[in-house]
CSV table of C-alpha atoms in Angstrom, one decimal:
chain,number,residue,atom,x,y,z
L,27,MET,CA,102.4,45.6,60.1
L,28,PRO,CA,100.9,48.0,62.7
L,29,HIS,CA,99.1,51.1,61.4
L,30,LEU,CA,97.0,53.9,62.7
L,31,THR,CA,94.1,54.5,60.3
L,32,ILE,CA,91.7,57.5,60.4
L,33,LYS,CA,88.2,56.1,60.6
L,34,ALA,CA,86.3,59.4,61.0
L,35,GLY,CA,87.3,63.0,60.6
L,36,PRO,CA,89.5,64.9,58.2
L,37,GLY,CA,91.5,62.6,56.0
L,38,GLN,CA,89.2,59.7,56.7
L,39,GLY,CA,90.8,56.5,55.2
L,40,ARG,CA,94.4,57.6,55.5
L,41,SER,CA,96.6,55.1,57.1
L,42,PHE,CA,100.0,55.7,58.8
L,43,LYS,CA,102.6,52.9,59.2
L,44,LEU,CA,104.0,52.7,62.7
L,45,THR,CA,107.8,52.2,62.7
L,46,GLY,CA,108.4,51.6,66.4
L,47,GLU,CA,110.2,54.9,66.8
L,48,PRO,CA,108.3,57.6,68.7
L,49,GLN,CA,105.8,59.2,66.2
L,50,SER,CA,103.8,62.3,67.1
L,51,ILE,CA,100.1,62.6,66.4
L,52,GLY,CA,98.6,66.0,65.7
L,53,ARG,CA,98.0,68.8,63.2
L,54,THR,CA,101.7,68.9,62.3
L,55,GLY,CA,102.6,65.4,63.6
L,56,ASP,CA,104.0,62.3,61.9
L,57,VAL,CA,100.5,61.0,62.1
L,58,GLN,CA,98.7,64.1,60.8
L,59,ILE,CA,95.1,64.8,61.7
L,60,LEU,CA,93.7,68.1,60.6
L,61,ASP,CA,91.2,68.5,63.4
L,62,THR,CA,90.6,71.9,65.0
L,63,ALA,CA,90.5,70.3,68.4
L,64,ALA,CA,94.0,68.7,68.0
L,65,SER,CA,97.2,70.4,69.1
L,66,ARG,CA,100.2,70.6,66.7
L,67,LYS,CA,101.9,67.8,68.7
L,68,HIS,CA,98.9,66.3,70.5
L,69,ALA,CA,100.0,62.8,71.4
L,70,GLU,CA,102.7,60.3,70.7
L,71,VAL,CA,102.8,56.6,69.8
L,72,PHE,CA,105.8,54.5,70.4
L,73,LYS,CA,106.9,50.9,70.8
L,74,LEU,CA,108.2,49.2,74.0
L,75,GLY,CA,109.2,45.6,73.7
L,76,ASP,CA,106.6,43.9,71.5
L,77,MET,CA,103.8,46.4,72.4
L,78,PHE,CA,102.8,49.8,71.1
L,79,PHE,CA,101.8,52.5,73.4
L,80,VAL,CA,100.1,56.0,73.1
L,81,ARG,CA,100.5,58.9,75.5
L,82,ASP,CA,99.1,62.4,75.6
L,83,LEU,CA,101.5,65.3,75.2
L,84,ASP,CA,99.8,67.6,77.7
L,85,SER,CA,97.2,68.6,75.0
L,86,ARG,CA,94.4,71.0,75.6
L,87,ASN,CA,91.5,68.6,74.8
L,88,GLY,CA,93.0,65.3,75.9
L,89,THR,CA,93.5,61.9,74.1
L,90,PHE,CA,90.9,59.1,74.5
L,91,VAL,CA,91.5,55.4,74.0
L,92,ASN,CA,88.3,53.4,73.7
L,93,ASP,CA,86.3,56.4,75.0
L,94,THR,CA,88.4,56.7,78.1
L,95,LYS,CA,90.6,59.8,78.6
L,96,ILE,CA,94.2,58.6,79.2
L,97,ALA,CA,96.5,60.1,81.9
L,98,LYS,CA,99.6,58.0,81.2
L,99,GLU,CA,101.1,55.6,78.6
L,100,THR,CA,98.4,53.2,77.4
L,101,ALA,CA,99.0,50.0,75.6
L,102,LEU,CA,97.3,49.6,72.2
L,103,ARG,CA,95.8,46.3,71.0
L,104,THR,CA,94.3,45.5,67.6
L,105,GLY,CA,91.0,47.3,67.1
L,106,ASP,CA,91.6,49.9,69.8
L,107,ARG,CA,90.1,53.4,69.0
L,108,VAL,CA,92.1,56.5,69.6
L,109,ARG,CA,90.0,59.7,69.6
L,110,ILE,CA,91.3,63.2,69.4
L,111,GLY,CA,88.6,65.8,69.1
L,112,ALA,CA,86.2,64.5,66.5
L,113,SER,CA,88.8,62.4,64.8
L,114,LEU,CA,88.8,58.7,65.3
L,115,LEU,CA,91.8,56.5,64.6
L,116,MET,CA,92.1,52.8,64.9
L,117,PHE,CA,95.1,50.7,65.7
L,118,GLU,CA,95.4,47.9,63.2
L,119,ILE,CA,97.7,45.1,62.2
L,120,LYS,CA,97.6,45.1,58.4
L,121,SER,CA,98.4,42.0,56.4
L,122,THR,CA,101.5,42.0,54.2
L,123,GLY,CA,99.6,40.1,51.6
L,124,GLU,CA,100.0,36.5,52.8
L,125,HIS,CA,98.9,34.5,55.8
L,126,PRO,CA,101.4,34.4,58.6
L,127,VAL,CA,101.1,30.6,58.7
L,128,ALA,CA,101.0,27.6,56.4
L,129,PHE,CA,99.4,24.2,57.2
L,130,VAL,CA,101.7,21.3,56.5
L,131,SER,CA,101.0,17.6,56.4
L,132,ASP,CA,102.7,15.2,58.7
L,133,SER,CA,102.3,11.6,59.6
L,134,THR,CA,101.4,12.0,63.3
L,135,SER,CA,99.5,9.4,65.2
L,136,ALA,CA,98.0,10.3,68.6
L,137,SER,CA,99.1,7.2,70.5
L,138,SER,CA,101.2,9.0,73.1
L,139,THR,CA,99.7,12.5,73.1
L,140,VAL,CA,97.9,14.0,76.1
L,141,GLU,CA,94.3,14.8,75.3
L,142,ILE,CA,91.3,16.3,77.1
L,143,LYS,CA,87.9,15.6,75.7
L,144,LEU,CA,85.9,18.8,76.2
L,145,GLY,CA,82.6,17.0,76.9
L,146,ASP,CA,84.2,15.1,79.8
L,147,ARG,CA,86.3,17.8,81.5
L,148,ALA,CA,85.8,21.2,80.1
L,149,ALA,CA,84.1,22.5,83.2
L,150,GLN,CA,86.6,21.0,85.6
L,151,VAL,CA,90.0,21.4,83.9
L,152,VAL,CA,91.1,24.3,86.1
L,153,GLY,CA,90.8,22.4,89.3
L,154,VAL,CA,93.9,20.2,88.9
L,155,ASP,CA,97.5,21.3,89.6
L,156,THR,CA,100.1,18.8,90.6
L,157,LYS,CA,102.8,21.4,91.0
L,158,GLY,CA,101.3,23.2,93.9
L,159,GLY,CA,101.2,26.9,94.6
L,160,SER,CA,99.8,28.0,91.2
L,161,THR,CA,96.2,26.7,91.3
L,162,MET,CA,94.9,30.0,92.5
L,163,GLY,CA,96.8,31.9,89.9
L,164,ARG,CA,95.3,29.7,87.2
L,165,LEU,CA,91.8,30.0,88.6
L,166,LEU,CA,92.2,33.8,88.6
L,167,THR,CA,93.3,33.6,85.0
L,168,VAL,CA,90.2,31.7,84.0
L,169,TYR,CA,88.1,34.2,86.0
L,170,GLU,CA,89.8,37.1,84.2
L,171,VAL,CA,89.1,35.5,80.8
L,172,SER,CA,85.4,35.2,81.7
L,173,ARG,CA,85.3,38.8,82.9
L,174,VAL,CA,87.0,40.2,79.9
L,175,LEU,CA,85.0,38.2,77.4
L,176,GLY,CA,81.8,39.2,79.0
L,177,SER,CA,82.5,42.8,78.2
L,178,GLU,CA,83.3,42.3,74.5
L,179,SER,CA,80.8,42.3,71.7
L,180,ASN,CA,82.9,42.0,68.6
L,181,LEU,CA,85.0,39.2,67.3
L,182,GLN,CA,88.3,41.1,67.0
L,183,GLY,CA,88.1,42.3,70.5
L,184,VAL,CA,87.5,38.8,71.8
L,185,VAL,CA,90.4,37.2,70.0
L,186,ASP,CA,92.9,40.0,70.8
L,187,LYS,CA,92.1,39.8,74.6
L,188,VAL,CA,92.2,36.0,74.6
L,189,LEU,CA,95.6,36.0,73.0
L,190,ASP,CA,97.0,38.6,75.4
L,191,LEU,CA,95.8,36.5,78.4
L,192,ALA,CA,97.0,33.2,76.9
L,193,MET,CA,100.5,34.7,76.3
L,194,THR,CA,100.6,35.9,79.9
L,195,SER,CA,99.2,32.8,81.6
L,196,VAL,CA,100.4,29.9,79.5
L,197,GLN,CA,103.6,31.7,78.3
L,198,PRO,CA,103.9,30.0,74.8
L,199,THR,CA,106.5,31.2,72.3
L,200,TYR,CA,103.6,32.0,69.9
L,201,CYS,CA,99.8,31.8,70.0
L,202,TYR,CA,97.3,31.8,67.1
L,203,ILE,CA,93.5,31.8,66.9
L,204,PHE,CA,92.0,30.2,63.8
L,205,ILE,CA,88.4,30.9,63.0
L,206,ARG,CA,86.3,28.4,61.0
L,207,ASP,CA,84.6,29.6,57.8
L,208,GLU,CA,81.0,28.5,58.0
L,209,ALA,CA,80.7,28.2,54.2
L,210,THR,CA,83.8,26.2,53.4
L,211,GLY,CA,84.8,24.7,56.8
L,212,ASN,CA,88.3,26.0,56.3
L,213,LEU,CA,90.4,27.6,59.1
L,214,HIS,CA,91.8,31.1,58.7
L,215,PRO,CA,94.2,32.8,61.1
L,216,LYS,CA,92.2,35.7,62.7
L,217,ALA,CA,94.8,37.0,65.1
L,218,TRP,CA,98.1,36.0,66.6
L,219,ARG,CA,101.0,36.8,69.0
L,220,ASP,CA,104.3,35.6,67.5
L,221,PRO,CA,107.0,38.1,68.5
L,222,ALA,CA,109.9,35.8,67.4
L,223,ARG,CA,108.5,34.9,64.0
L,224,ALA,CA,111.0,35.8,61.2
L,225,LYS,CA,109.2,34.0,58.5
L,226,ARG,CA,106.0,32.1,57.8
L,227,ARG,CA,105.0,29.8,60.7
L,228,GLU,CA,104.4,26.2,59.9
L,229,ILE,CA,101.4,24.6,61.6
L,230,SER,CA,100.8,20.9,62.0
L,231,HIS,CA,97.8,19.9,59.9
L,232,SER,CA,97.4,16.5,61.7
L,233,ILE,CA,97.3,18.0,65.2
L,234,VAL,CA,94.7,20.6,64.2
L,235,THR,CA,92.6,18.0,62.3
L,236,ARG,CA,92.6,15.6,65.2
L,237,ALA,CA,91.6,18.3,67.7
L,238,MET,CA,88.6,19.3,65.5
L,239,GLN,CA,87.5,15.8,64.4
L,240,HIS,CA,87.7,14.3,67.9
L,241,ARG,CA,86.7,17.5,69.7
L,242,ARG,CA,89.7,17.2,72.0
L,243,SER,CA,92.5,19.5,73.3
L,244,ILE,CA,95.8,18.0,72.3
L,245,LEU,CA,99.3,18.4,73.8
L,246,THR,CA,102.5,17.2,72.2
L,247,ALA,CA,104.9,17.3,75.1
L,248,ASP,CA,108.2,17.2,73.1
L,249,ALA,CA,107.8,17.1,69.4
L,250,ILE,CA,111.5,17.3,68.7
L,251,SER,CA,112.4,14.1,70.5
L,252,ASP,CA,109.1,12.3,69.5
L,253,ALA,CA,109.7,10.0,66.6
L,254,ARG,CA,106.2,10.7,65.3
L,255,PHE,CA,107.1,14.4,64.7
L,256,SER,CA,110.9,14.5,64.3
L,257,GLN,CA,110.8,13.9,60.5
L,258,SER,CA,108.0,16.4,59.7
L,259,ASP,CA,108.7,19.7,58.0
L,260,SER,CA,106.6,21.5,60.6
L,261,VAL,CA,109.0,20.5,63.3
L,262,VAL,CA,112.2,21.0,61.4
L,263,ILE,CA,111.3,24.4,59.9
L,264,GLY,CA,109.4,25.8,62.8
L,265,GLU,CA,111.7,24.3,65.5
L,266,ILE,CA,108.6,23.2,67.4
L,267,ARG,CA,109.3,21.7,70.8
L,268,SER,CA,105.8,21.5,72.2
L,269,VAL,CA,102.3,22.3,70.9
L,270,ILE,CA,98.8,22.7,72.4
L,271,CYS,CA,95.8,22.8,70.1
L,272,ALA,CA,92.4,23.3,71.7
L,273,PRO,CA,89.1,23.6,69.8
L,274,LEU,CA,86.8,26.5,70.3
L,275,ILE,CA,83.5,24.8,71.0
L,276,ALA,CA,80.0,26.0,72.0
L,277,ARG,CA,76.7,24.2,71.8
L,278,ASP,CA,78.2,21.3,69.8
L,279,ARG,CA,79.6,23.7,67.1
L,280,ILE,CA,83.4,24.1,66.5
L,281,ASN,CA,84.2,27.8,65.8
L,282,GLY,CA,87.9,27.4,65.4
L,283,VAL,CA,91.0,26.4,67.4
L,284,LEU,CA,93.5,28.0,69.8
L,285,TYR,CA,97.0,26.9,68.7
L,286,MET,CA,100.1,27.6,70.7
L,287,GLY,CA,103.7,26.4,70.8
L,288,ARG,CA,107.0,26.6,72.5
L,289,ASP,CA,110.2,26.3,70.5
L,290,THR,CA,113.4,24.5,71.4
L,291,SER,CA,114.7,27.2,73.8
L,292,ALA,CA,111.7,26.8,76.2
L,293,LYS,CA,110.6,23.9,78.3
L,294,PRO,CA,107.7,21.8,76.9
L,295,PHE,CA,104.1,22.3,77.9
L,296,ASP,CA,102.8,20.1,80.7
L,297,ASP,CA,99.4,18.8,81.8
L,298,ALA,CA,98.6,21.9,83.8
L,299,ASP,CA,99.3,24.1,80.7
L,300,LEU,CA,96.9,21.9,78.6
L,301,GLU,CA,94.2,22.2,81.2
L,302,LEU,CA,94.5,26.0,81.4
L,303,ALA,CA,94.6,26.4,77.6
L,304,THR,CA,91.5,24.1,77.4
L,305,ALA,CA,89.6,26.3,79.9
L,306,ILE,CA,90.5,29.4,78.0
L,307,ALA,CA,89.5,27.8,74.7
L,308,PHE,CA,86.2,26.6,76.2
L,309,GLN,CA,85.2,30.1,77.3
L,310,THR,CA,86.4,31.6,74.1
L,311,GLY,CA,84.2,29.3,72.1
L,312,THR,CA,81.2,30.3,74.2
L,313,ALA,CA,82.0,34.0,73.7
L,314,LEU,CA,82.2,33.6,69.9
L,315,GLU,CA,78.9,31.8,69.9
L,316,ASN,CA,77.3,34.7,71.9
L,317,ILE,CA,78.7,37.1,69.3
L,318,ASP,CA,77.0,35.1,66.6
L,319,ILE,CA,73.7,35.1,68.5
L,320,HIS,CA,73.9,38.8,69.0
L,321,ALA,CA,74.6,39.3,65.3
L,322,GLU,CA,71.6,37.2,64.3
L,323,ARG,CA,69.3,39.2,66.7
L,324,ARG,CA,70.7,42.4,65.4
L,325,THR,CA,69.9,41.3,61.8
L,326,GLU,CA,66.4,40.5,62.8
L,327,LEU,CA,66.1,43.9,64.5
L,328,LEU,CA,67.3,45.6,61.3
L,329,THR,CA,64.7,43.8,59.3
L,330,LEU,CA,62.0,44.9,61.7
L,331,VAL,CA,63.1,48.5,61.6
L,332,ARG,CA,63.2,48.5,57.8
L,333,MET,CA,59.6,47.2,57.8
L,334,LEU,CA,58.5,49.9,60.2
L,335,VAL,CA,60.2,52.7,58.2
L,336,GLY,CA,58.5,51.4,55.1
L,337,ALA,CA,55.1,51.4,56.8
L,338,MET,CA,55.7,55.0,58.0
L,339,ASP,CA,56.6,56.2,54.5
L,340,LEU,CA,53.3,54.7,53.2
L,341,ARG,CA,51.2,56.3,56.0
L,342,THR,CA,52.9,59.7,56.0
L,343,PRO,CA,54.4,60.2,52.5
L,344,ASP,CA,55.0,63.9,53.2
L,345,LEU,CA,57.6,62.8,55.8
L,346,ARG,CA,59.4,60.4,53.4
L,347,GLY,CA,63.2,60.8,53.9
L,348,HIS,CA,62.9,62.9,57.1
L,349,GLY,CA,63.6,59.9,59.4
L,350,GLU,CA,66.7,58.9,57.4
L,351,ARG,CA,68.1,62.4,57.3
L,352,VAL,CA,67.6,62.7,61.1
L,353,ALA,CA,69.3,59.3,61.5
L,354,ALA,CA,72.3,60.5,59.4
L,355,TYR,CA,72.7,63.6,61.6
L,356,ALA,CA,72.1,61.7,64.8
L,357,SER,CA,74.6,59.0,63.9
L,358,ALA,CA,77.2,61.6,63.1
L,359,ILE,CA,76.6,63.2,66.6
L,360,ALA,CA,76.8,59.8,68.3
L,361,GLU,CA,80.1,59.0,66.6
L,362,GLY,CA,81.4,62.4,67.5
L,363,LEU,CA,80.5,61.9,71.1
L,364,GLY,CA,82.5,58.6,71.1
L,365,LEU,CA,79.5,56.4,72.0
L,366,SER,CA,79.8,52.6,71.8
L,367,ARG,CA,78.6,50.6,68.8
L,368,GLU,CA,75.5,49.4,70.7
L,369,GLU,CA,74.7,53.0,71.8
L,370,CYS,CA,75.2,54.3,68.2
L,371,ASP,CA,72.8,51.6,67.0
L,372,ASN,CA,70.2,52.7,69.6
L,373,VAL,CA,70.6,56.3,68.4
L,374,LEU,CA,70.2,55.3,64.8
L,375,PHE,CA,67.1,53.2,65.3
L,376,ALA,CA,65.5,55.9,67.6
L,377,ALA,CA,66.1,58.5,64.9
L,378,LEU,CA,64.6,56.4,62.2
L,379,LEU,CA,61.5,55.7,64.2
L,380,HIS,CA,61.1,59.0,66.1
L,381,ASP,CA,57.9,59.9,64.2
L,382,MET,CA,56.4,56.4,64.5
L,383,GLY,CA,53.4,57.8,66.4
L,384,LYS,CA,52.5,60.4,63.8
L,385,VAL,CA,48.8,60.0,63.2
L,386,GLU,CA,45.9,62.5,63.1
L,387,ILE,CA,45.7,63.9,66.6
L,388,THR,CA,42.1,64.3,67.5
L,389,ASP,CA,40.6,65.7,70.7
L,390,ASN,CA,40.0,62.1,71.8
L,391,THR,CA,43.6,61.1,71.2
L,392,GLN,CA,44.8,64.1,73.2
L,393,MET,CA,42.5,63.2,76.0
L,394,ALA,CA,43.7,59.6,76.0
L,395,VAL,CA,47.4,60.6,76.2
L,396,THR,CA,46.6,63.2,78.9
L,397,ALA,CA,44.8,60.5,80.9
L,398,ALA,CA,47.6,58.0,80.5
L,399,LEU,CA,50.3,60.5,81.7
L,400,GLY,CA,48.1,62.2,84.4
L,401,GLN,CA,48.9,65.7,83.1
L,402,THR,CA,47.8,67.9,80.2
L,403,VAL,CA,49.7,67.1,77.0
L,404,GLN,CA,49.7,69.5,74.1
L,405,PRO,CA,48.7,68.0,70.7
L,406,GLU,CA,52.3,68.4,69.2
L,407,PHE,CA,53.6,66.3,72.0
L,408,CYS,CA,51.2,63.4,71.6
L,409,HIS,CA,52.9,61.5,68.8
L,410,PRO,CA,56.2,60.8,70.8
L,411,PHE,CA,54.0,59.1,73.5
L,412,LEU,CA,52.0,57.2,70.9
L,413,GLY,CA,55.1,56.0,69.0
L,414,ALA,CA,56.7,54.7,72.2
L,415,LYS,CA,53.5,52.8,73.1
L,416,MET,CA,53.5,51.2,69.6
L,417,LEU,CA,57.2,50.1,70.0
L,418,GLU,CA,56.5,48.6,73.5
L,419,GLU,CA,54.8,45.7,71.8
L,420,LEU,CA,57.7,44.8,69.6
L,421,PRO,CA,60.7,42.6,70.7
L,422,GLY,CA,64.2,44.0,70.9
L,423,LEU,CA,63.3,47.7,70.8
L,424,ALA,CA,63.2,48.6,74.5
L,425,PRO,CA,66.6,50.6,74.4
L,426,VAL,CA,65.1,52.6,71.5
L,427,ILE,CA,61.9,53.7,73.1
L,428,PRO,CA,63.3,56.6,75.3
L,429,GLY,CA,64.7,58.2,72.1
L,430,VAL,CA,61.3,58.1,70.5
L,431,LYS,CA,59.2,59.0,73.6
L,432,TYR,CA,61.3,62.0,74.7
L,433,HIS,CA,62.7,63.5,71.5
L,434,HIS,CA,60.5,66.7,72.0
L,435,GLU,CA,61.6,67.3,75.6
L,436,ARG,CA,63.8,70.4,76.2
L,437,LEU,CA,66.6,71.1,78.6
L,438,ASP,CA,64.6,74.0,80.1
L,439,GLY,CA,61.6,71.8,80.9
L,440,PHE,CA,59.2,73.4,78.3
L,441,GLY,CA,59.0,70.4,76.0
L,442,GLY,CA,56.8,67.3,76.1
L,443,PRO,CA,55.1,65.0,76.6
L,444,GLU,CA,56.3,64.9,80.3
L,445,GLY,CA,58.1,68.2,80.7
L,446,LEU,CA,61.4,66.6,81.6
L,447,ALA,CA,64.5,68.9,82.0
L,448,GLY,CA,68.3,68.6,81.9
L,449,GLU,CA,69.9,65.3,82.6
L,450,ALA,CA,66.5,63.7,83.3
L,451,ILE,CA,66.1,63.5,79.5
L,452,PRO,CA,67.8,60.4,78.2
L,453,LEU,CA,70.9,61.0,76.1
L,454,VAL,CA,69.5,59.2,73.0
L,455,ALA,CA,66.5,61.5,73.1
L,456,ARG,CA,68.7,64.6,73.4
L,457,ILE,CA,70.6,63.5,70.4
L,458,VAL,CA,67.5,62.8,68.3
L,459,CYS,CA,66.0,66.2,69.4
L,460,VAL,CA,69.0,68.1,68.0
L,461,ALA,CA,69.1,66.1,64.8
L,462,ASN,CA,65.3,66.5,64.3
L,463,ARG,CA,65.4,70.2,64.9
L,464,PHE,CA,68.3,70.7,62.5
L,465,ASP,CA,66.5,68.8,59.7
L,466,HIS,CA,63.3,70.8,60.1
L,467,LEU,CA,65.4,74.0,59.9
L,468,ILE,CA,67.0,73.1,56.6
L,469,SER,CA,64.2,71.1,54.9
L,470,ASP,CA,60.7,71.9,56.2
L,471,PRO,CA,59.3,75.1,54.7
L,472,VAL,CA,55.8,74.4,56.0
L,473,ARG,CA,56.9,74.2,59.6
L,474,GLU,CA,59.8,76.6,59.6
L,475,GLY,CA,59.0,79.0,56.7
L,476,LYS,CA,61.8,79.3,54.2
L,477,PRO,CA,64.4,76.6,54.7
L,478,LEU,CA,67.7,77.9,56.1
L,479,ALA,CA,71.1,77.4,54.7
L,480,MET,CA,73.4,74.9,56.4
L,481,ASN,CA,75.5,77.5,58.3
L,482,GLU,CA,72.4,79.5,59.3
L,483,ALA,CA,70.7,76.3,60.7
L,484,LEU,CA,73.8,75.4,62.7
L,485,GLY,CA,74.0,78.9,64.1
L,486,THR,CA,70.3,78.7,65.1
L,487,ILE,CA,70.6,75.4,67.0
L,488,GLU,CA,73.5,76.8,69.0
L,489,GLN,CA,71.3,79.7,70.3
L,490,PRO,CA,70.6,79.4,74.1
L,491,GLY,CA,66.8,79.8,73.6
L,492,GLU,CA,66.5,76.5,71.7
L,493,GLY,CA,66.5,74.4,74.8
L,494,LEU,CA,69.1,72.0,73.3
L,495,ASP,CA,72.1,70.2,74.8
L,496,ASP,CA,75.2,72.3,74.1
L,497,ALA,CA,77.6,69.3,73.9
L,498,ILE,CA,75.3,67.7,71.3
L,499,THR,CA,74.9,70.8,69.2
L,500,HIS,CA,78.6,71.2,69.3
L,501,ALA,CA,79.1,67.6,68.1
L,502,LEU,CA,76.8,68.3,65.2
L,503,VAL,CA,78.7,71.5,64.3
L,504,GLU,CA,82.0,69.6,64.4
L,505,ALA,CA,80.5,66.8,62.3
L,506,GLN,CA,79.5,69.4,59.7
L,507,LYS,CA,83.0,70.8,59.6
L,508,LEU,CA,84.4,67.3,59.1
L,509,GLY,CA,81.8,66.3,56.5
L,510,SER,CA,80.9,63.1,58.5
L,511,GLY,CA,77.2,62.7,57.6
L,512,VAL,CA,75.8,66.2,57.6
L,513,GLN,CA,76.5,67.9,54.3
L,514,LEU,CA,75.4,64.9,52.2
L,515,PRO,CA,73.3,62.6,54.5
L,516,LYS,CA,73.1,59.1,53.1
L,517,LEU,CA,70.1,56.8,53.1
L,518,VAL,CA,71.6,55.3,56.1
L,519,LEU,CA,69.1,52.5,56.7
L,520,HIS,CA,69.9,50.8,53.4
L,521,GLU,CA,73.6,51.3,53.7
L,522,PHE,CA,73.6,50.2,57.3
L,523,CYS,CA,71.9,47.0,56.5
């Protein structure tokens, strides 16, 4: 069942069922978001055919889908993010409590099925087309799969886009992606496109099992007339006419299967369909493997950051908790600005490690930094440079270094260590700068005198003389209004991990 769920902003956690009829989004809309940047009727979501769309209703501040401002009706897919002001909504297909499929046993043999062994032909399957005239279209489809998957870094995004492309290119009645559970080896439906399904879909256990055990893509050309399938429940109940099952394989590991079928009202699949589905499955398996590798590296990076934060706490106990508070504020800003998951990670890590270089700054230290940069550097600007140098020796932290090195630069050029100004200062550093300044105002009596109240500190950072980025300070103010990470900052490192 499709829903729009508020992931950030007022009413976070609320979920609105989408009926298919036009539903307004806004302060007084059917999907109500109490955001000061939202109009009363800000946008509208509606269904056309089997797809849901969102459109902006000439709002003042615009509607964004996946961080892109929309100018016309835009299709929504599972996992898409709709942002209005500082409110973030996600389009989700929620389960009704049971799987949409059931595996059934049958007595199929594979004596007359068409099969492609991935190890033999996975790289060449798109080059054959006996029909003529459609080879280029199929090649373009495979190219589009490769291009789209190359831009996705999360599992749900990959499977949704694969399904959309498979439905368009192979044109099955339905299409499912099953992901293999590493712990149990069982398959679970991750996503599907099945517009005609009125009840639970029956899936042939023997076809899936053979595809996985023999690492082959399998086509049953006409299951209704084939004696091997005609008596099975999966055919009778599901009215299956033709099925393709292709394993998702990468580096000798099976991650799941791509399973699609055509019912009795459609012509059966042919060899060209099998070859195209195999090519799509092959690239999907590679994309899923890359996601796993990325997740493993990210876990390693998180472990490294935790170790560094622990070492910083031991070295400078008076700063204990400062990095995590700055990280909480910086993360709220990054989310408010609509940054990607990877960009938000970089902001978080840079904020946690921004004081990595804090050591006793002697005259010799200042001279060394000045010599390295070729310009005089004031003592208070030495530690960002030193922290960046320390991180240069560690793997995986290159995107974080600009946030550490330049978090004391100012838009007016009067910061350090290099005196950068305006857009020359990396965005991650401008975010950490605002978060750092804010935390000092509310929690550092030694540096700032009497700590300021929350509202006073927010008013201070918005003053022109602070040399801060207006858009970023505004995002922090909005985050405070929404309560997303500012009023009660969490120990984000432990929660994040």
